Amino acid sequence: MTKVYNTLDVRGVRTRTFLKEALLSLMAIKSYNQIKIKEVTEIAGVNRVTYYDHFSTKDELLMELIEDVLTEYADIIEGVTEFPASKRPSIEYMKTIRLSVGHIKKHSDFYSIMLLGNGVLNFSDRLHDQMFESLLQLVRRMGQQNPEIESDLLVNWIVGGAIGIYKYWLQNGMRQTEEEISRQMLKITMASSQVFNLRTYVIP
C-alpha cells in the first residue's frame, strides 16, 4: 500500500509541475487574464478533470506557482547561519548574495515575467514583503546593525535596492555573470558599512 501511495504522490507532484510550467510558458506570450484553463491543460498534456483534481481555479494554480518560488527564496535567506563577530562579514554576506543571485537566475523566466512582463499586479510588493520578513529575521538574529538605525527601515532599504538590481539585471538580459552581479551587490552593501557597522572590505 505504501508504494501505491508514494507513486500517486509522485504523479501528483509531476502533474502539478507540468501545469505550473504550462501556465508560465503561456504568461511569456500573453497576459494572465487572457489565459484559459483549457490552454494550460493542453500544453501540460493533462485533461480538465485531472486539472480540477489539483486546482479549483486558475488563480489557485498561479498562487501555488508564486508560493513555490518565493518559499525557495525565503529558505535561502532564513537558512543563513549566525557567524562570530571575529569572522569577516563580507564573506558571509557574499555567500548569501551568491545564493540569492543564483536563485534569480535559476528562475529567470519566472522573475522576468512577474517583474517585467505579463505577470500579476503587485508581484513586486509580494516579493518585497517575502524578502523583508525573511531578512528582518536574519538582521535581528545577527544583531550587527547600527543601533541608531531602525531595523525595519534598514531592511526595507536593502530589499528595495536588491529588487531594483534584479530588475535591472533581467531587463538587460543578465549580461553580467552571476559572479559579477553578486560582487557588485556586495560592493554596494559594503560601501554602506556605517549602516551595518562593518569594517572589513575584503571581497572573497
Short mmCIF file of N, CA and C in Angstrom, two decimals, residues 14-182:
data_model
loop_
_atom_site.label_atom_id
_atom_site.label_comp_id
_atom_site.label_asym_id
_atom_site.label_seq_id
_atom_site.Cartn_x
_atom_site.Cartn_y
_atom_site.Cartn_z
N ARG A 14 4.26 15.62 -10.14
CA ARG A 14 4.66 15.79 -11.54
C ARG A 14 3.57 16.52 -12.33
N THR A 15 2.32 16.14 -12.09
CA THR A 15 1.20 16.80 -12.78
C THR A 15 1.12 18.28 -12.42
N ARG A 16 1.27 18.59 -11.15
CA ARG A 16 1.21 19.98 -10.71
C ARG A 16 2.38 20.78 -11.31
N THR A 17 3.52 20.14 -11.41
CA THR A 17 4.68 20.79 -12.01
C THR A 17 4.42 21.10 -13.48
N PHE A 18 3.87 20.13 -14.22
CA PHE A 18 3.56 20.33 -15.63
C PHE A 18 2.58 21.49 -15.81
N LEU A 19 1.59 21.56 -14.93
CA LEU A 19 0.58 22.62 -15.04
C LEU A 19 1.20 23.99 -14.76
N LYS A 20 2.07 24.06 -13.77
CA LYS A 20 2.71 25.35 -13.45
C LYS A 20 3.65 25.77 -14.57
N GLU A 21 4.38 24.82 -15.13
CA GLU A 21 5.26 25.15 -16.25
C GLU A 21 4.46 25.63 -17.46
N ALA A 22 3.31 24.99 -17.69
CA ALA A 22 2.46 25.38 -18.81
C ALA A 22 1.92 26.79 -18.63
N LEU A 23 1.48 27.10 -17.42
CA LEU A 23 0.96 28.44 -17.14
C LEU A 23 2.06 29.48 -17.36
N LEU A 24 3.25 29.21 -16.87
CA LEU A 24 4.35 30.16 -17.01
C LEU A 24 4.71 30.37 -18.49
N SER A 25 4.70 29.29 -19.27
CA SER A 25 5.02 29.42 -20.70
C SER A 25 3.99 30.27 -21.43
N LEU A 26 2.74 30.18 -21.02
CA LEU A 26 1.69 30.99 -21.62
C LEU A 26 1.81 32.45 -21.20
N MET A 27 2.22 32.67 -19.96
CA MET A 27 2.37 34.04 -19.47
C MET A 27 3.54 34.76 -20.15
N ALA A 28 4.40 33.99 -20.80
CA ALA A 28 5.52 34.60 -21.53
C ALA A 28 5.05 35.23 -22.84
N ILE A 29 3.86 34.83 -23.31
CA ILE A 29 3.38 35.33 -24.61
C ILE A 29 2.07 36.09 -24.54
N LYS A 30 1.37 36.00 -23.42
CA LYS A 30 0.11 36.73 -23.30
C LYS A 30 -0.15 37.09 -21.84
N SER A 31 -1.06 38.01 -21.62
CA SER A 31 -1.36 38.43 -20.26
C SER A 31 -2.09 37.32 -19.51
N TYR A 32 -1.93 37.32 -18.22
CA TYR A 32 -2.54 36.29 -17.38
C TYR A 32 -4.05 36.22 -17.58
N ASN A 33 -4.69 37.37 -17.67
CA ASN A 33 -6.15 37.40 -17.79
C ASN A 33 -6.66 36.78 -19.09
N GLN A 34 -5.81 36.73 -20.09
CA GLN A 34 -6.21 36.16 -21.38
C GLN A 34 -6.07 34.64 -21.42
N ILE A 35 -5.39 34.08 -20.47
CA ILE A 35 -5.12 32.64 -20.48
C ILE A 35 -6.33 31.84 -20.00
N LYS A 36 -6.63 30.79 -20.71
CA LYS A 36 -7.74 29.89 -20.36
C LYS A 36 -7.19 28.59 -19.78
N ILE A 37 -7.93 28.01 -18.88
CA ILE A 37 -7.51 26.74 -18.28
C ILE A 37 -7.32 25.68 -19.37
N LYS A 38 -8.16 25.72 -20.40
CA LYS A 38 -8.05 24.75 -21.49
C LYS A 38 -6.67 24.83 -22.14
N GLU A 39 -6.15 26.04 -22.31
CA GLU A 39 -4.82 26.20 -22.90
C GLU A 39 -3.74 25.60 -22.00
N VAL A 40 -3.91 25.81 -20.70
CA VAL A 40 -2.93 25.27 -19.75
C VAL A 40 -2.91 23.75 -19.80
N THR A 41 -4.08 23.16 -19.79
CA THR A 41 -4.15 21.69 -19.79
C THR A 41 -3.62 21.10 -21.10
N GLU A 42 -3.85 21.78 -22.20
CA GLU A 42 -3.37 21.28 -23.48
C GLU A 42 -1.85 21.27 -23.53
N ILE A 43 -1.24 22.34 -23.06
CA ILE A 43 0.22 22.41 -23.06
C ILE A 43 0.82 21.43 -22.06
N ALA A 44 0.15 21.26 -20.93
CA ALA A 44 0.65 20.36 -19.89
C ALA A 44 0.39 18.89 -20.23
N GLY A 45 -0.48 18.65 -21.20
CA GLY A 45 -0.83 17.27 -21.54
C GLY A 45 -1.69 16.62 -20.48
N VAL A 46 -2.56 17.44 -19.88
CA VAL A 46 -3.43 16.98 -18.79
C VAL A 46 -4.87 17.30 -19.15
N ASN A 47 -5.79 16.39 -18.84
CA ASN A 47 -7.19 16.70 -19.14
C ASN A 47 -7.80 17.58 -18.04
N ARG A 48 -8.94 18.18 -18.34
CA ARG A 48 -9.55 19.14 -17.41
C ARG A 48 -9.96 18.48 -16.11
N VAL A 49 -10.39 17.23 -16.18
CA VAL A 49 -10.80 16.52 -14.95
C VAL A 49 -9.60 16.42 -14.00
N THR A 50 -8.45 16.05 -14.56
CA THR A 50 -7.25 15.94 -13.75
C THR A 50 -6.85 17.31 -13.19
N TYR A 51 -7.02 18.35 -14.01
CA TYR A 51 -6.69 19.70 -13.55
C TYR A 51 -7.50 20.02 -12.29
N TYR A 52 -8.78 19.77 -12.33
CA TYR A 52 -9.64 20.10 -11.20
C TYR A 52 -9.47 19.16 -10.01
N ASP A 53 -8.77 18.07 -10.23
CA ASP A 53 -8.38 17.22 -9.10
C ASP A 53 -7.33 17.93 -8.25
N HIS A 54 -6.60 18.85 -8.88
CA HIS A 54 -5.49 19.52 -8.21
C HIS A 54 -5.77 20.99 -7.88
N PHE A 55 -6.46 21.68 -8.77
CA PHE A 55 -6.71 23.10 -8.58
C PHE A 55 -8.16 23.44 -8.89
N SER A 56 -8.73 24.30 -8.08
CA SER A 56 -10.13 24.70 -8.29
C SER A 56 -10.25 25.80 -9.33
N THR A 57 -9.24 26.65 -9.39
CA THR A 57 -9.28 27.80 -10.30
C THR A 57 -7.90 28.04 -10.91
N LYS A 58 -7.86 28.92 -11.87
CA LYS A 58 -6.58 29.33 -12.47
C LYS A 58 -5.77 30.12 -11.44
N ASP A 59 -6.45 30.93 -10.66
CA ASP A 59 -5.75 31.72 -9.64
C ASP A 59 -5.05 30.84 -8.61
N GLU A 60 -5.67 29.72 -8.29
CA GLU A 60 -5.08 28.80 -7.32
C GLU A 60 -3.78 28.22 -7.86
N LEU A 61 -3.77 27.91 -9.15
CA LEU A 61 -2.56 27.42 -9.80
C LEU A 61 -1.47 28.48 -9.77
N LEU A 62 -1.84 29.71 -10.09
CA LEU A 62 -0.87 30.81 -10.10
C LEU A 62 -0.30 31.03 -8.71
N MET A 63 -1.16 31.01 -7.70
CA MET A 63 -0.70 31.27 -6.34
C MET A 63 0.28 30.20 -5.88
N GLU A 64 0.06 28.94 -6.27
CA GLU A 64 1.00 27.89 -5.87
C GLU A 64 2.33 28.07 -6.61
N LEU A 65 2.27 28.47 -7.86
CA LEU A 65 3.49 28.73 -8.62
C LEU A 65 4.32 29.82 -7.93
N ILE A 66 3.67 30.90 -7.56
CA ILE A 66 4.36 32.00 -6.89
C ILE A 66 4.88 31.57 -5.52
N GLU A 67 4.06 30.86 -4.79
CA GLU A 67 4.44 30.42 -3.45
C GLU A 67 5.66 29.51 -3.49
N ASP A 68 5.70 28.62 -4.47
CA ASP A 68 6.85 27.71 -4.61
C ASP A 68 8.16 28.49 -4.73
N VAL A 69 8.16 29.48 -5.61
CA VAL A 69 9.39 30.22 -5.88
C VAL A 69 9.77 31.12 -4.71
N LEU A 70 8.80 31.81 -4.14
CA LEU A 70 9.09 32.72 -3.04
C LEU A 70 9.50 31.96 -1.78
N THR A 71 8.93 30.79 -1.57
CA THR A 71 9.33 29.98 -0.43
C THR A 71 10.77 29.53 -0.56
N GLU A 72 11.16 29.17 -1.78
CA GLU A 72 12.55 28.77 -2.03
C GLU A 72 13.48 29.94 -1.71
N TYR A 73 13.09 31.15 -2.11
CA TYR A 73 13.91 32.32 -1.83
C TYR A 73 13.99 32.59 -0.33
N ALA A 74 12.86 32.47 0.35
CA ALA A 74 12.84 32.68 1.80
C ALA A 74 13.75 31.69 2.50
N ASP A 75 13.76 30.46 2.04
CA ASP A 75 14.61 29.43 2.65
C ASP A 75 16.09 29.79 2.52
N ILE A 76 16.45 30.43 1.41
CA ILE A 76 17.84 30.84 1.21
C ILE A 76 18.25 31.86 2.25
N ILE A 77 17.42 32.89 2.43
CA ILE A 77 17.75 33.95 3.37
C ILE A 77 17.68 33.47 4.81
N GLU A 78 16.62 32.75 5.14
CA GLU A 78 16.43 32.29 6.51
C GLU A 78 17.40 31.18 6.89
N GLY A 79 18.01 30.57 5.87
CA GLY A 79 18.95 29.49 6.13
C GLY A 79 20.34 29.97 6.48
N VAL A 80 20.56 31.28 6.41
CA VAL A 80 21.88 31.83 6.74
C VAL A 80 22.12 31.66 8.23
N THR A 81 23.26 31.09 8.56
CA THR A 81 23.59 30.87 9.97
C THR A 81 24.30 32.07 10.55
N GLU A 82 24.20 32.22 11.85
CA GLU A 82 24.91 33.30 12.53
C GLU A 82 26.41 33.01 12.49
N PHE A 83 27.21 34.06 12.51
CA PHE A 83 28.64 33.85 12.50
C PHE A 83 29.30 34.78 13.51
N PRO A 84 30.42 34.34 14.09
CA PRO A 84 31.10 35.13 15.11
C PRO A 84 31.53 36.49 14.57
N ALA A 85 31.52 37.49 15.42
CA ALA A 85 31.89 38.84 15.01
C ALA A 85 33.32 38.90 14.52
N SER A 86 34.15 37.95 14.96
CA SER A 86 35.56 37.95 14.56
C SER A 86 35.76 37.57 13.10
N LYS A 87 34.77 36.89 12.52
CA LYS A 87 34.90 36.49 11.12
C LYS A 87 34.64 37.69 10.21
N ARG A 88 35.10 37.57 8.96
CA ARG A 88 34.90 38.66 8.02
C ARG A 88 33.46 38.66 7.52
N PRO A 89 32.66 39.65 7.89
CA PRO A 89 31.26 39.67 7.47
C PRO A 89 31.08 39.65 5.97
N SER A 90 32.02 40.26 5.24
CA SER A 90 31.87 40.31 3.79
C SER A 90 31.78 38.92 3.18
N ILE A 91 32.51 37.95 3.73
CA ILE A 91 32.47 36.59 3.22
C ILE A 91 31.09 35.97 3.42
N GLU A 92 30.52 36.19 4.60
CA GLU A 92 29.21 35.62 4.89
C GLU A 92 28.13 36.28 4.03
N TYR A 93 28.21 37.60 3.87
CA TYR A 93 27.23 38.29 3.04
C TYR A 93 27.35 37.83 1.59
N MET A 94 28.58 37.61 1.12
CA MET A 94 28.79 37.18 -0.25
C MET A 94 28.15 35.82 -0.50
N LYS A 95 28.24 34.94 0.47
CA LYS A 95 27.60 33.62 0.33
C LYS A 95 26.10 33.77 0.11
N THR A 96 25.49 34.62 0.91
CA THR A 96 24.04 34.83 0.81
C THR A 96 23.67 35.47 -0.51
N ILE A 97 24.46 36.47 -0.91
CA ILE A 97 24.17 37.16 -2.17
C ILE A 97 24.31 36.20 -3.34
N ARG A 98 25.35 35.38 -3.33
CA ARG A 98 25.54 34.41 -4.42
C ARG A 98 24.35 33.45 -4.52
N LEU A 99 23.89 32.98 -3.37
CA LEU A 99 22.73 32.08 -3.37
C LEU A 99 21.49 32.79 -3.90
N SER A 100 21.32 34.04 -3.51
CA SER A 100 20.16 34.81 -3.95
C SER A 100 20.20 35.05 -5.45
N VAL A 101 21.36 35.46 -5.95
CA VAL A 101 21.50 35.71 -7.38
C VAL A 101 21.33 34.41 -8.17
N GLY A 102 21.86 33.33 -7.63
CA GLY A 102 21.69 32.02 -8.27
C GLY A 102 20.23 31.64 -8.37
N HIS A 103 19.47 31.96 -7.33
CA HIS A 103 18.03 31.69 -7.33
C HIS A 103 17.33 32.50 -8.41
N ILE A 104 17.67 33.78 -8.54
CA ILE A 104 17.06 34.62 -9.56
C ILE A 104 17.37 34.08 -10.96
N LYS A 105 18.61 33.66 -11.17
CA LYS A 105 18.97 33.12 -12.49
C LYS A 105 18.25 31.80 -12.76
N LYS A 106 18.20 30.94 -11.76
CA LYS A 106 17.51 29.66 -11.92
C LYS A 106 16.06 29.86 -12.34
N HIS A 107 15.42 30.88 -11.79
CA HIS A 107 14.01 31.15 -12.08
C HIS A 107 13.87 32.43 -12.91
N SER A 108 14.84 32.67 -13.80
CA SER A 108 14.85 33.93 -14.56
C SER A 108 13.60 34.10 -15.41
N ASP A 109 13.09 33.02 -15.99
CA ASP A 109 11.86 33.13 -16.78
C ASP A 109 10.71 33.61 -15.90
N PHE A 110 10.60 33.01 -14.73
CA PHE A 110 9.55 33.39 -13.78
C PHE A 110 9.67 34.86 -13.39
N TYR A 111 10.86 35.28 -12.97
CA TYR A 111 11.03 36.65 -12.50
C TYR A 111 10.91 37.67 -13.64
N SER A 112 11.37 37.32 -14.83
CA SER A 112 11.23 38.22 -15.97
C SER A 112 9.76 38.48 -16.27
N ILE A 113 8.97 37.42 -16.21
CA ILE A 113 7.54 37.56 -16.47
C ILE A 113 6.85 38.33 -15.34
N MET A 114 7.14 37.95 -14.13
CA MET A 114 6.43 38.53 -12.99
C MET A 114 6.84 39.98 -12.71
N LEU A 115 8.09 40.30 -12.94
CA LEU A 115 8.57 41.65 -12.63
C LEU A 115 8.57 42.58 -13.83
N LEU A 116 8.69 42.01 -15.04
CA LEU A 116 8.86 42.85 -16.21
C LEU A 116 7.79 42.66 -17.28
N GLY A 117 7.14 41.51 -17.29
CA GLY A 117 6.26 41.18 -18.41
C GLY A 117 4.79 41.06 -18.07
N ASN A 118 4.25 39.89 -18.37
CA ASN A 118 2.81 39.65 -18.22
C ASN A 118 2.44 39.04 -16.88
N GLY A 119 3.11 39.47 -15.86
CA GLY A 119 2.86 38.91 -14.53
C GLY A 119 1.58 39.44 -13.92
N VAL A 120 1.48 39.34 -12.63
CA VAL A 120 0.28 39.78 -11.92
C VAL A 120 0.58 41.09 -11.21
N LEU A 121 -0.47 41.86 -11.01
CA LEU A 121 -0.32 43.13 -10.32
C LEU A 121 0.22 42.90 -8.91
N ASN A 122 1.05 43.82 -8.49
CA ASN A 122 1.57 43.83 -7.12
C ASN A 122 2.53 42.68 -6.81
N PHE A 123 3.04 41.99 -7.83
CA PHE A 123 4.00 40.93 -7.52
C PHE A 123 5.25 41.51 -6.87
N SER A 124 5.70 42.66 -7.34
CA SER A 124 6.88 43.28 -6.73
C SER A 124 6.66 43.51 -5.24
N ASP A 125 5.44 43.91 -4.89
CA ASP A 125 5.12 44.13 -3.48
C ASP A 125 5.17 42.82 -2.71
N ARG A 126 4.67 41.76 -3.33
CA ARG A 126 4.67 40.47 -2.64
C ARG A 126 6.10 39.95 -2.47
N LEU A 127 6.92 40.12 -3.51
CA LEU A 127 8.32 39.72 -3.42
C LEU A 127 9.01 40.53 -2.33
N HIS A 128 8.74 41.82 -2.31
CA HIS A 128 9.32 42.70 -1.30
C HIS A 128 8.93 42.23 0.10
N ASP A 129 7.65 41.93 0.30
CA ASP A 129 7.17 41.52 1.62
C ASP A 129 7.82 40.22 2.08
N GLN A 130 7.97 39.28 1.14
CA GLN A 130 8.57 37.99 1.49
C GLN A 130 10.04 38.18 1.86
N MET A 131 10.77 38.94 1.05
CA MET A 131 12.18 39.19 1.33
C MET A 131 12.34 39.98 2.63
N PHE A 132 11.44 40.94 2.83
CA PHE A 132 11.50 41.78 4.03
C PHE A 132 11.38 40.93 5.29
N GLU A 133 10.37 40.06 5.35
CA GLU A 133 10.15 39.25 6.54
C GLU A 133 11.33 38.33 6.82
N SER A 134 11.85 37.72 5.77
CA SER A 134 12.97 36.78 5.94
C SER A 134 14.24 37.51 6.37
N LEU A 135 14.53 38.63 5.70
CA LEU A 135 15.75 39.36 6.02
C LEU A 135 15.68 40.04 7.38
N LEU A 136 14.49 40.48 7.76
CA LEU A 136 14.34 41.12 9.07
C LEU A 136 14.67 40.13 10.18
N GLN A 137 14.23 38.88 10.01
CA GLN A 137 14.57 37.84 10.99
C GLN A 137 16.08 37.66 11.08
N LEU A 138 16.74 37.66 9.92
CA LEU A 138 18.20 37.47 9.88
C LEU A 138 18.90 38.64 10.56
N VAL A 139 18.51 39.85 10.24
CA VAL A 139 19.14 41.04 10.82
C VAL A 139 18.98 41.05 12.33
N ARG A 140 17.81 40.70 12.80
CA ARG A 140 17.58 40.68 14.25
C ARG A 140 18.39 39.59 14.94
N ARG A 141 18.53 38.43 14.28
CA ARG A 141 19.33 37.35 14.85
C ARG A 141 20.79 37.74 14.96
N MET A 142 21.28 38.40 13.93
CA MET A 142 22.70 38.73 13.89
C MET A 142 23.02 39.94 14.76
N GLY A 143 22.05 40.83 14.93
CA GLY A 143 22.22 41.96 15.83
C GLY A 143 23.42 42.82 15.54
N GLN A 144 23.80 42.98 14.25
CA GLN A 144 25.02 43.72 13.91
C GLN A 144 24.76 45.09 13.31
N GLN A 145 23.49 45.45 13.11
CA GLN A 145 23.25 46.75 12.52
C GLN A 145 23.49 47.88 13.51
N ASN A 146 23.76 49.04 12.98
CA ASN A 146 23.97 50.23 13.79
C ASN A 146 22.76 50.44 14.70
N PRO A 147 22.95 50.55 16.01
CA PRO A 147 21.83 50.71 16.93
C PRO A 147 21.02 51.98 16.69
N GLU A 148 21.59 52.92 15.96
CA GLU A 148 20.87 54.16 15.68
C GLU A 148 19.94 54.02 14.48
N ILE A 149 20.04 52.89 13.79
CA ILE A 149 19.21 52.66 12.61
C ILE A 149 18.09 51.68 12.94
N GLU A 150 16.86 52.02 12.61
CA GLU A 150 15.73 51.13 12.85
C GLU A 150 15.80 49.93 11.90
N SER A 151 15.63 48.75 12.46
CA SER A 151 15.74 47.52 11.67
C SER A 151 14.78 47.50 10.48
N ASP A 152 13.55 47.93 10.71
CA ASP A 152 12.55 47.90 9.64
C ASP A 152 12.98 48.77 8.46
N LEU A 153 13.51 49.96 8.77
CA LEU A 153 13.94 50.86 7.71
C LEU A 153 15.17 50.31 6.99
N LEU A 154 16.08 49.74 7.75
CA LEU A 154 17.28 49.15 7.18
C LEU A 154 16.92 48.05 6.19
N VAL A 155 16.05 47.14 6.61
CA VAL A 155 15.68 46.01 5.76
C VAL A 155 14.90 46.47 4.53
N ASN A 156 14.01 47.45 4.70
CA ASN A 156 13.28 47.98 3.56
C ASN A 156 14.24 48.55 2.51
N TRP A 157 15.26 49.22 2.99
CA TRP A 157 16.26 49.83 2.10
C TRP A 157 17.03 48.75 1.34
N ILE A 158 17.46 47.71 2.05
CA ILE A 158 18.21 46.62 1.43
C ILE A 158 17.37 45.90 0.39
N VAL A 159 16.14 45.54 0.77
CA VAL A 159 15.26 44.77 -0.13
C VAL A 159 14.90 45.59 -1.36
N GLY A 160 14.57 46.87 -1.16
CA GLY A 160 14.23 47.70 -2.31
C GLY A 160 15.37 47.79 -3.29
N GLY A 161 16.59 47.94 -2.78
CA GLY A 161 17.76 48.00 -3.64
C GLY A 161 18.01 46.70 -4.37
N ALA A 162 17.85 45.58 -3.66
CA ALA A 162 18.08 44.26 -4.27
C ALA A 162 17.10 44.01 -5.40
N ILE A 163 15.83 44.31 -5.17
CA ILE A 163 14.82 44.10 -6.22
C ILE A 163 15.12 44.98 -7.43
N GLY A 164 15.55 46.22 -7.16
CA GLY A 164 15.90 47.12 -8.25
C GLY A 164 17.04 46.57 -9.09
N ILE A 165 18.04 46.00 -8.44
CA ILE A 165 19.18 45.41 -9.16
C ILE A 165 18.74 44.18 -9.94
N TYR A 166 17.90 43.34 -9.33
CA TYR A 166 17.42 42.16 -10.04
C TYR A 166 16.65 42.55 -11.30
N LYS A 167 15.80 43.56 -11.19
CA LYS A 167 15.03 44.01 -12.34
C LYS A 167 15.96 44.55 -13.43
N TYR A 168 16.94 45.32 -13.03
CA TYR A 168 17.92 45.86 -13.99
C TYR A 168 18.65 44.72 -14.69
N TRP A 169 19.07 43.72 -13.92
CA TRP A 169 19.81 42.58 -14.46
C TRP A 169 18.96 41.82 -15.48
N LEU A 170 17.70 41.58 -15.14
CA LEU A 170 16.80 40.87 -16.04
C LEU A 170 16.49 41.69 -17.28
N GLN A 171 16.25 42.98 -17.11
CA GLN A 171 15.93 43.86 -18.24
C GLN A 171 17.07 43.90 -19.25
N ASN A 172 18.27 43.77 -18.77
CA ASN A 172 19.45 43.86 -19.63
C ASN A 172 19.98 42.49 -20.05
N GLY A 173 19.09 41.50 -20.00
CA GLY A 173 19.45 40.19 -20.49
C GLY A 173 20.50 39.47 -19.67
N MET A 174 20.61 39.85 -18.38
CA MET A 174 21.58 39.23 -17.47
C MET A 174 22.97 39.20 -18.12
N ARG A 175 23.38 40.35 -18.68
CA ARG A 175 24.68 40.40 -19.38
C ARG A 175 25.85 40.21 -18.42
N GLN A 176 25.67 40.60 -17.15
CA GLN A 176 26.70 40.29 -16.17
C GLN A 176 26.54 38.84 -15.71
N THR A 177 27.65 38.21 -15.41
CA THR A 177 27.57 36.85 -14.87
C THR A 177 27.03 36.90 -13.45
N GLU A 178 26.67 35.74 -12.93
CA GLU A 178 26.22 35.67 -11.54
C GLU A 178 27.28 36.24 -10.60
N GLU A 179 28.53 35.89 -10.87
CA GLU A 179 29.62 36.34 -10.01
C GLU A 179 29.78 37.86 -10.08
N GLU A 180 29.68 38.40 -11.29
CA GLU A 180 29.84 39.85 -11.45
C GLU A 180 28.73 40.62 -10.73
N ILE A 181 27.49 40.19 -10.91
CA ILE A 181 26.39 40.91 -10.27
C ILE A 181 26.44 40.73 -8.76
N SER A 182 26.87 39.56 -8.30
CA SER A 182 26.99 39.31 -6.86
C SER A 182 28.04 40.23 -6.24
#
